[in-house]
Structures are given as structure tokens and as C-alpha cells.
């Protein structure tokens, strides 16, 4: 591997001036302002909830925003993943030797709290770039060049990023898997026994809507990097676009479709998001009427009526359960969204929940196409 990642520092977004992403992360999801920077036409605001940090780059300056790259993408988007590495200079050389484009070579930034060095690498995943960062010993609240911002105590529903889902074009998952392996040290994480990494896990969703091909990747033990899930669509019998194809169309290419945020209490978090005005996806009514679903929810220690009311999905067995709820898009272009997830011993991604999410989103896609 060229530059083994040891930790996810932050996820960066590019939005136009006035876009409400930063406000919504605070008001709806309990993120708190961490640090800010304004220079050269950019307003950069880092927000945190637990160990999850989002960096919102607002505007479009003449140069590059610190720790990132201005991709000039056509729609608001999650554009950058920033990883801690041991040696940025060595990492940049190794990545370049593997054919990676390094549009921002190593840059050092210093302030009164210490120094950091970073480089930005272009990835083969659409507009998504990767920042490799070396910041050992930095004492500030975020990164050099940013100043602290006042924040009031608020809800703390989220503890960390559980995993990231990257939508890619049909047939490209094996190529992306090899790239993330060779460049950052990600390895295939089987989602089913005996799974072929070149094939991944195929989740058929029924009703002629095709389904999903999922390939999960993880870094070696001892690192603090979320699982990366590659998702591509399996064509069904219908001619209408499925939700993955719709993302590729509206996002104008592959990209980060959603971020899964871990919460230790999904019922409390979902209630808080809904009361703040956050919009959540509604699963199909039939989901909670499946044979054995009520018993499954009771076995997990939850009330079926409450989960149904809040739209929380639950999957699992033998004492290991996974609970999930999904937001609607945070952007008007109907692309990027968030997921809240709670694990009760489960380590997978809930195939039954994947089907339910697919069907609920597909119903909304169909209604939109009929309008």
C-alpha cells in the first residue's frame, strides 16, 4: 500500500454561498461549530459531533480551500475524505509512483498551536478527492489556519462515523476496490460467507426493481477508519431509473451518497431530529407487517409501534441486531443524505434493511417520475 490511513480526520463538502448545510447540521443533527476560517472567497466551517467531523467549504474562491481541492462540481457535494497518515511526503511520492494524480503536493501550515502537512490526491471515484494529513502534536481545536468559534452546548446524539457509502457506475466496484487497497490499505470485508471480492454481495430487492451490488472495504486492525461501502445498481425489469442511477444522474457522476453516523440511542436521536424539523424516509408499511418482524423487534428490546412511528428499521437475529433510519436528501438536488445507525452486537449492514430502504426510496422515485 502507498499511504496506509490510520484515522479519518474529516469529511469535506463544497456548497455555494448561502446553502444551508452548515446550519442544518447544527439545527437538525446536533453538530457543534468547532473552528472556522474565512479567506480568499472561502468560508470554511468545521463542525463536530463526538468524533464525527464535517468541514463545510462555502463559496468559490480563486485558490484552493485549505486541506482540500476546489473540484468546481456542478452540484453541492461531499467532495473530500481526509485521512491521517504517518508521513505525508513519503505518502505523496508513493501515491504518485502508483500513477495517482497529486494536484496539491505537500503543503505545510503553521499557527500558534503547531503545524500540519497535507497533500491532496485525485481518486477514480468521480469528484471525490482524498487528503492525506500529518498533524502529530498539533494542539488546536481543529487544524492550523482555523480559529475557534463559540458554540452553545447542545444534544449529543452522534458518537462517530460508522461507515461511508460511495455510489459508483455499474461494473466499476472491482477497480475502485483495488485502488483503495493499493493506495490507502483498504481490504475486502466479506458481507456474506465465501463472498467473491470481485462480485461483492448482490441484494435483490424484488418487484422488478433490480437491486444493489455492495462491496465493503476496511482498513487493518488498529486504525480508526470507517468501513467504506461501494454500491452499484443491478438492473431490473423496469425501464425507469432506480435510486442509484438517479444519484449518478443528479450528482453528475459517482460520489459519496451517504454517511452513516453511529448513535448509542437511535430512538432518542431520531426523535430529536424529527422534533428539530429533520425529514426522515418512511419505510413501506409492509416492512413492519412482515412475518416475525414484531417478534424480532421485541427480542431486541424495542417496541414495534415506536419503531414504526419513527421509521426505524431493525434487522438481525440470535441476539445481534442492527437499527437504522435514513434522512431525506440534505441538498435540493436530491443526492446526499445521512443515516443514523445503532448496533446491538451486529457487525453487518442489514440485508433486510437494505431492501426496505431501496423500496421506500424507489417508491418516492416513482412518485416523482409520475408527477
Protein backbone atom coordinates (compact mmCIF):
# COMPACT_ATOMS: atom_id res chain seq x y z
CA UNK A 1 0.00 0.00 0.00
CA UNK A 2 1.20 3.51 -0.79
CA UNK A 3 -0.18 5.56 2.12
CA UNK A 4 -1.85 3.50 4.86
CA UNK A 5 -4.58 5.54 6.51
CA UNK A 6 -4.68 5.45 10.31
CA UNK A 7 -7.69 7.66 11.04
CA UNK A 8 -10.47 9.61 9.33
CA UNK A 9 -9.91 13.28 10.17
CA UNK A 10 -12.96 14.78 8.48
CA UNK A 11 -15.38 14.67 5.55
CA UNK A 12 -15.47 17.85 3.46
CA UNK A 13 -18.32 19.33 1.43
CA UNK A 14 -18.39 22.04 -1.23
CA UNK A 15 -21.56 24.17 -1.33
CA UNK A 16 -22.40 27.57 -2.84
CA UNK A 17 -22.68 30.64 -0.64
CA UNK A 18 -25.94 30.66 1.28
CA UNK A 19 -26.56 26.91 1.04
CA UNK A 20 -27.93 25.83 4.46
CA UNK A 21 -25.86 22.65 5.03
CA UNK A 22 -23.86 24.03 7.98
CA UNK A 23 -26.99 25.44 9.60
CA UNK A 24 -28.91 22.18 9.10
CA UNK A 25 -26.11 20.06 10.59
CA UNK A 26 -26.33 22.18 13.73
CA UNK A 27 -30.09 22.67 13.96
CA UNK A 28 -31.26 19.22 12.88
CA UNK A 29 -28.47 16.81 13.83
CA UNK A 30 -26.78 18.34 16.86
CA UNK A 31 -23.37 19.13 15.31
CA UNK A 32 -21.49 21.92 17.08
CA UNK A 33 -19.20 24.51 15.42
CA UNK A 34 -15.57 23.61 16.06
CA UNK A 35 -13.38 26.01 14.08
CA UNK A 36 -13.65 28.39 11.15
CA UNK A 37 -11.61 30.15 8.50
CA UNK A 38 -12.51 32.94 6.06
CA UNK A 39 -10.06 33.87 3.32
CA UNK A 40 -9.82 34.28 -0.46
CA UNK A 41 -13.53 33.92 -1.10
CA UNK A 42 -13.96 30.84 1.08
CA UNK A 43 -15.79 30.36 4.36
CA UNK A 44 -14.73 27.06 5.91
CA UNK A 45 -16.55 25.81 8.99
CA UNK A 46 -15.67 22.58 10.81
CA UNK A 47 -18.49 21.02 12.84
CA UNK A 48 -18.28 18.11 15.24
CA UNK A 49 -20.50 15.59 16.95
CA UNK A 50 -18.49 13.11 19.00
CA UNK A 51 -15.63 12.00 16.76
CA UNK A 52 -17.54 12.80 13.55
CA UNK A 53 -16.21 15.99 11.92
CA UNK A 54 -17.68 17.63 8.82
CA UNK A 55 -15.89 20.51 7.06
CA UNK A 56 -18.24 22.72 5.05
CA UNK A 57 -16.44 24.75 2.38
CA UNK A 58 -18.78 27.52 1.29
CA UNK A 59 -18.14 29.77 -1.69
CA UNK A 60 -15.75 29.54 -4.62
CA UNK A 61 -12.50 31.41 -4.17
CA UNK A 62 -9.69 31.95 -6.66
CA UNK A 63 -7.46 29.41 -4.92
CA UNK A 64 -7.92 26.11 -3.17
CA UNK A 65 -9.59 25.85 0.25
CA UNK A 66 -7.19 24.73 2.96
CA UNK A 67 -6.87 20.92 3.24
CA UNK A 68 -8.88 20.33 0.09
CA UNK A 69 -9.36 20.90 -3.59
CA UNK A 70 -11.94 23.02 -5.39
CA UNK A 71 -13.42 20.50 -7.82
CA UNK A 72 -15.85 23.01 -9.37
CA UNK A 73 -18.53 20.35 -9.29
CA UNK A 74 -21.91 21.24 -10.79
CA UNK A 75 -23.96 20.48 -7.66
CA UNK A 76 -23.33 20.67 -3.88
CA UNK A 77 -21.47 17.55 -2.91
CA UNK A 78 -19.37 15.65 -0.40
CA UNK A 79 -16.05 16.15 -2.14
CA UNK A 80 -13.18 15.04 0.09
CA UNK A 81 -12.16 12.46 2.67
CA UNK A 82 -9.22 13.49 4.87
CA UNK A 83 -7.10 10.73 6.43
CA UNK A 84 -4.25 10.88 8.92
CA UNK A 85 -1.04 9.22 7.70
CA UNK A 86 2.40 8.85 9.29
CA UNK A 87 4.44 10.71 6.64
CA UNK A 88 2.78 12.94 4.05
CA UNK A 89 5.92 13.45 1.96
CA UNK A 90 6.52 9.73 1.62
CA UNK A 91 2.83 9.12 1.03
CA UNK A 92 2.65 11.67 -1.80
CA UNK A 93 5.71 10.17 -3.51
CA UNK A 94 4.37 6.64 -3.16
CA UNK A 95 0.93 7.61 -4.47
CA UNK A 96 2.44 9.43 -7.45
CA UNK A 97 4.60 6.38 -8.21
CA UNK A 98 1.40 4.32 -8.47
CA UNK A 99 0.01 6.66 -11.08
CA UNK A 100 -2.15 8.76 -8.75
CA UNK A 101 -2.57 12.41 -9.63
CA UNK A 102 -1.49 14.69 -6.75
CA UNK A 103 -2.94 18.12 -7.67
CA UNK A 104 -1.92 19.59 -4.31
CA UNK A 105 1.63 18.44 -3.41
CA UNK A 106 2.69 18.51 0.26
CA UNK A 107 1.87 21.84 1.91
CA UNK A 108 2.82 22.84 5.46
CA UNK A 109 0.55 25.09 7.53
CA UNK A 110 1.51 26.50 10.93
CA UNK A 111 -0.12 28.63 13.60
CA UNK A 112 0.45 29.28 17.30
CA UNK A 113 -0.88 25.82 18.19
CA UNK A 114 1.52 23.85 15.99
CA UNK A 115 1.86 22.63 12.42
CA UNK A 116 0.38 20.18 9.94
CA UNK A 117 1.35 18.99 6.47
CA UNK A 118 -1.09 17.73 3.86
CA UNK A 119 -1.39 16.71 0.22
CA UNK A 120 -4.48 16.14 -1.93
CA UNK A 121 -4.88 13.14 -4.24
CA UNK A 122 -7.45 12.72 -7.00
CA UNK A 123 -9.39 9.46 -6.79
CA UNK A 124 -11.07 7.49 -9.59
CA UNK A 125 -14.40 7.92 -7.76
CA UNK A 126 -15.91 10.87 -9.60
CA UNK A 127 -15.33 14.22 -7.91
CA UNK A 128 -14.12 12.68 -4.65
CA UNK A 129 -10.59 13.66 -3.66
CA UNK A 130 -8.55 12.36 -0.74
CA UNK A 131 -6.41 14.43 1.60
CA UNK A 132 -3.53 12.76 3.43
CA UNK A 133 -2.63 14.63 6.59
CA UNK A 134 0.23 14.64 9.08
CA UNK A 135 -0.58 16.56 12.26
CA UNK A 136 1.29 14.90 15.13
CA UNK A 137 1.41 17.17 18.14
CA UNK A 138 -1.00 19.84 16.86
CA UNK A 139 -2.75 21.36 19.89
CA UNK A 140 -5.53 23.46 18.34
CA UNK A 141 -9.24 22.61 18.17
CA UNK A 142 -9.09 21.51 14.53
CA UNK A 143 -6.22 22.27 12.14
CA UNK A 144 -3.69 25.09 11.60
CA UNK A 145 -5.20 28.10 9.86
CA UNK A 146 -8.57 27.76 11.59
CA UNK A 147 -9.70 29.79 14.58
CA UNK A 148 -12.04 28.62 17.37
CA UNK A 149 -15.70 29.63 17.18
CA UNK A 150 -18.17 29.98 20.05
CA UNK A 151 -20.74 27.25 20.47
CA UNK A 152 -23.50 26.54 22.93
CA UNK A 153 -23.98 23.11 24.49
CA UNK A 154 -26.43 21.03 22.50
CA UNK A 155 -27.65 17.48 22.02
CA UNK A 156 -25.00 14.82 21.57
CA UNK A 157 -26.70 12.05 19.61
CA UNK A 158 -23.80 11.00 17.38
CA UNK A 159 -20.54 9.40 18.54
CA UNK A 160 -18.65 8.65 15.30
CA UNK A 161 -18.85 7.79 11.60
CA UNK A 162 -19.80 4.13 11.27
CA UNK A 163 -19.32 3.74 7.51
CA UNK A 164 -19.38 5.62 4.21
CA UNK A 165 -21.30 4.64 1.07
CA UNK A 166 -19.87 5.51 -2.31
CA UNK A 167 -22.09 5.11 -5.37
CA UNK A 168 -20.23 4.01 -8.48
CA UNK A 169 -21.07 3.14 -12.08
CA UNK A 170 -22.05 -0.45 -12.94
CA UNK A 171 -19.05 -2.76 -13.13
CA UNK A 172 -16.56 -0.33 -11.53
CA UNK A 173 -16.54 -1.73 -7.97
CA UNK A 174 -13.58 -4.12 -8.51
CA UNK A 175 -11.44 -1.32 -9.97
CA UNK A 176 -12.27 1.02 -7.08
CA UNK A 177 -11.66 -1.73 -4.55
CA UNK A 178 -8.18 -2.36 -5.92
CA UNK A 179 -7.42 1.37 -5.97
CA UNK A 180 -8.38 1.88 -2.31
CA UNK A 181 -6.40 -1.24 -1.41
CA UNK A 182 -3.24 -0.25 -3.27
CA UNK A 183 -3.30 3.42 -2.26
CA UNK A 184 -4.71 3.55 1.28
CA UNK A 185 -4.55 -0.02 2.58
CA UNK A 186 -8.26 -0.90 2.48
CA UNK A 187 -9.03 -4.64 2.31
CA UNK A 188 -12.13 -6.53 1.26
CA UNK A 189 -14.63 -7.10 4.09
CA UNK A 190 -16.95 -10.02 3.20
CA UNK A 191 -20.62 -9.30 3.82
CA UNK A 192 -21.60 -12.95 3.29
CA UNK A 193 -19.77 -16.27 3.80
CA UNK A 194 -17.42 -17.12 0.95
CA UNK A 195 -18.09 -13.83 -0.83
CA UNK A 196 -16.06 -13.23 -4.01
CA UNK A 197 -14.47 -9.74 -3.73
CA UNK A 198 -14.84 -9.32 -7.50
CA UNK A 199 -18.60 -9.87 -7.18
CA UNK A 200 -19.48 -8.48 -3.74
CA UNK A 201 -22.88 -9.02 -2.19
CA UNK A 202 -25.88 -8.88 -4.51
CA UNK A 203 -29.05 -7.73 -2.75
CA UNK A 204 -32.12 -8.42 -4.88
CA UNK A 205 -34.94 -6.05 -3.95
CA UNK A 206 -37.77 -7.67 -5.87
CA UNK A 207 -40.77 -6.13 -7.63
CA UNK A 208 -38.80 -5.80 -10.85
CA UNK A 209 -36.59 -3.06 -9.38
CA UNK A 210 -33.29 -4.93 -9.67
CA UNK A 211 -31.18 -4.30 -6.63
CA UNK A 212 -27.76 -3.45 -5.31
CA UNK A 213 -24.25 -4.81 -5.52
CA UNK A 214 -22.39 -3.96 -2.30
CA UNK A 215 -18.65 -4.31 -1.73
CA UNK A 216 -17.33 -3.41 1.72
CA UNK A 217 -13.75 -2.35 2.48
CA UNK A 218 -11.97 -1.87 5.79
CA UNK A 219 -8.52 -0.89 7.00
CA UNK A 220 -6.38 -3.20 9.18
CA UNK A 221 -6.99 -3.56 12.95
CA UNK A 222 -5.53 -0.74 15.00
CA UNK A 223 -6.75 2.00 12.65
CA UNK A 224 -9.70 4.33 13.28
CA UNK A 225 -11.12 4.45 9.76
CA UNK A 226 -14.81 3.80 8.96
CA UNK A 227 -15.80 0.97 6.66
CA UNK A 228 -16.18 2.06 3.03
CA UNK A 229 -19.07 0.53 1.09
CA UNK A 230 -19.13 0.61 -2.72
CA UNK A 231 -22.65 0.46 -4.17
CA UNK A 232 -23.75 -0.04 -7.75
CA UNK A 233 -27.15 -0.93 -9.18
CA UNK A 234 -28.31 -4.22 -10.64
CA UNK A 235 -30.70 -3.55 -13.45
CA UNK A 236 -34.27 -4.80 -13.03
CA UNK A 237 -37.09 -5.48 -15.42
CA UNK A 238 -38.35 -1.88 -15.42
CA UNK A 239 -37.06 0.85 -17.72
CA UNK A 240 -37.33 3.61 -15.08
CA UNK A 241 -34.27 4.85 -13.20
CA UNK A 242 -33.52 3.27 -9.86
CA UNK A 243 -32.21 5.40 -6.99
CA UNK A 244 -28.52 4.66 -7.67
CA UNK A 245 -28.90 5.59 -11.31
CA UNK A 246 -30.79 8.69 -10.23
CA UNK A 247 -27.89 9.65 -7.93
CA UNK A 248 -25.39 9.21 -10.78
CA UNK A 249 -27.60 11.38 -12.99
CA UNK A 250 -28.36 14.16 -10.49
CA UNK A 251 -24.88 14.16 -8.97
CA UNK A 252 -23.43 14.02 -12.49
CA UNK A 253 -21.23 11.05 -11.78
CA UNK A 254 -20.05 8.78 -8.96
CA UNK A 255 -19.65 10.15 -5.47
CA UNK A 256 -20.32 9.87 -1.77
CA UNK A 257 -24.03 9.15 -1.48
CA UNK A 258 -24.41 8.99 2.28
CA UNK A 259 -22.57 8.93 5.59
CA UNK A 260 -23.66 6.54 8.34
CA UNK A 261 -23.44 8.17 11.77
CA UNK A 262 -23.37 5.96 14.85
CA UNK A 263 -25.66 6.76 17.76
CA UNK A 264 -25.84 4.84 21.04
CA UNK A 265 -29.58 5.56 21.28
CA UNK A 266 -31.30 5.67 17.90
CA UNK A 267 -34.79 6.16 19.36
CA UNK A 268 -33.70 9.30 21.21
CA UNK A 269 -31.66 10.58 18.25
CA UNK A 270 -34.47 10.02 15.74
CA UNK A 271 -36.98 11.72 18.00
CA UNK A 272 -34.64 14.69 18.40
CA UNK A 273 -34.00 15.01 14.67
CA UNK A 274 -37.73 14.83 13.90
CA UNK A 275 -38.62 17.41 16.57
CA UNK A 276 -35.97 19.75 15.15
CA UNK A 277 -37.59 19.51 11.73
CA UNK A 278 -35.38 16.89 10.08
CA UNK A 279 -37.03 14.91 7.31
CA UNK A 280 -36.72 11.12 7.53
CA UNK A 281 -37.54 8.43 4.99
CA UNK A 282 -40.67 6.42 5.69
CA UNK A 283 -40.26 2.66 5.20
CA UNK A 284 -43.04 0.77 3.38
CA UNK A 285 -45.94 -0.11 5.72
CA UNK A 286 -45.43 -3.75 4.84
CA UNK A 287 -41.96 -3.70 6.43
CA UNK A 288 -43.34 -3.83 9.98
CA UNK A 289 -46.00 -6.39 8.94
CA UNK A 290 -43.50 -8.99 7.75
CA UNK A 291 -43.92 -12.39 9.42
CA UNK A 292 -41.75 -12.47 12.53
CA UNK A 293 -40.83 -8.76 12.43
CA UNK A 294 -42.76 -7.87 15.58
CA UNK A 295 -41.14 -10.76 17.48
CA UNK A 296 -37.72 -9.70 16.18
CA UNK A 297 -38.22 -6.14 17.42
CA UNK A 298 -39.40 -7.37 20.82
CA UNK A 299 -36.42 -9.71 21.09
CA UNK A 300 -34.16 -6.70 20.53
CA UNK A 301 -35.81 -4.91 23.45
CA UNK A 302 -37.81 -2.35 21.47
CA UNK A 303 -41.47 -1.50 20.95
CA UNK A 304 -42.74 -2.32 17.42
CA UNK A 305 -45.21 0.58 17.46
CA UNK A 306 -42.49 3.09 18.42
CA UNK A 307 -40.05 1.92 15.73
CA UNK A 308 -42.84 2.03 13.13
CA UNK A 309 -43.85 5.52 14.24
CA UNK A 310 -40.27 6.79 13.89
CA UNK A 311 -39.44 4.85 10.72
CA UNK A 312 -36.59 2.91 12.35
CA UNK A 313 -35.57 -0.31 10.60
CA UNK A 314 -34.34 -3.32 12.56
CA UNK A 315 -32.58 -6.41 11.26
CA UNK A 316 -30.71 -9.29 12.89
CA UNK A 317 -31.11 -12.46 14.92
CA UNK A 318 -29.52 -14.57 17.67
CA UNK A 319 -29.19 -11.58 19.96
CA UNK A 320 -27.38 -9.39 17.40
CA UNK A 321 -29.38 -6.54 15.91
CA UNK A 322 -28.87 -3.51 13.68
CA UNK A 323 -31.14 -0.44 13.79
CA UNK A 324 -31.14 2.21 11.07
CA UNK A 325 -33.03 5.30 9.99
CA UNK A 326 -32.37 7.41 6.89
CA UNK A 327 -32.83 11.10 6.23
CA UNK A 328 -34.08 12.63 3.04
CA UNK A 329 -31.51 14.46 0.93
CA UNK A 330 -29.71 17.39 2.54
CA UNK A 331 -29.45 19.06 -0.86
CA UNK A 332 -32.20 20.28 -3.22
CA UNK A 333 -30.64 18.15 -5.96
CA UNK A 334 -31.77 15.03 -4.03
CA UNK A 335 -28.31 13.47 -3.80
CA UNK A 336 -26.52 13.27 -0.44
CA UNK A 337 -28.24 12.04 2.74
CA UNK A 338 -27.38 10.80 6.24
CA UNK A 339 -28.08 7.57 8.07
CA UNK A 340 -28.31 7.08 11.83
CA UNK A 341 -27.27 3.61 12.94
CA UNK A 342 -27.17 1.71 16.24
CA UNK A 343 -25.58 -1.71 16.63
CA UNK A 344 -26.65 -4.21 19.27
CA UNK A 345 -23.87 -6.70 18.59
CA UNK A 346 -24.39 -6.76 14.82
CA UNK A 347 -21.41 -6.07 12.55
CA UNK A 348 -23.01 -6.18 9.07
CA UNK A 349 -25.29 -3.79 7.20
CA UNK A 350 -28.70 -5.48 7.41
CA UNK A 351 -29.69 -7.02 4.09
CA UNK A 352 -33.37 -6.83 5.03
CA UNK A 353 -32.97 -3.16 5.83
CA UNK A 354 -31.18 -2.55 2.53
CA UNK A 355 -34.20 -3.97 0.73
CA UNK A 356 -36.61 -1.84 2.79
CA UNK A 357 -34.59 1.34 2.18
CA UNK A 358 -34.40 0.55 -1.53
CA UNK A 359 -38.13 0.01 -1.77
CA UNK A 360 -39.03 3.14 0.20
CA UNK A 361 -36.73 5.34 -1.87
CA UNK A 362 -37.86 3.64 -5.07
CA UNK A 363 -41.48 4.43 -4.23
CA UNK A 364 -40.53 8.11 -3.88
CA UNK A 365 -38.59 7.97 -7.16
CA UNK A 366 -41.63 6.51 -8.90
CA UNK A 367 -43.93 9.17 -7.44
CA UNK A 368 -41.53 11.87 -8.60
CA UNK A 369 -41.42 10.46 -12.12
CA UNK A 370 -45.22 10.33 -12.25
CA UNK A 371 -45.59 13.96 -11.13
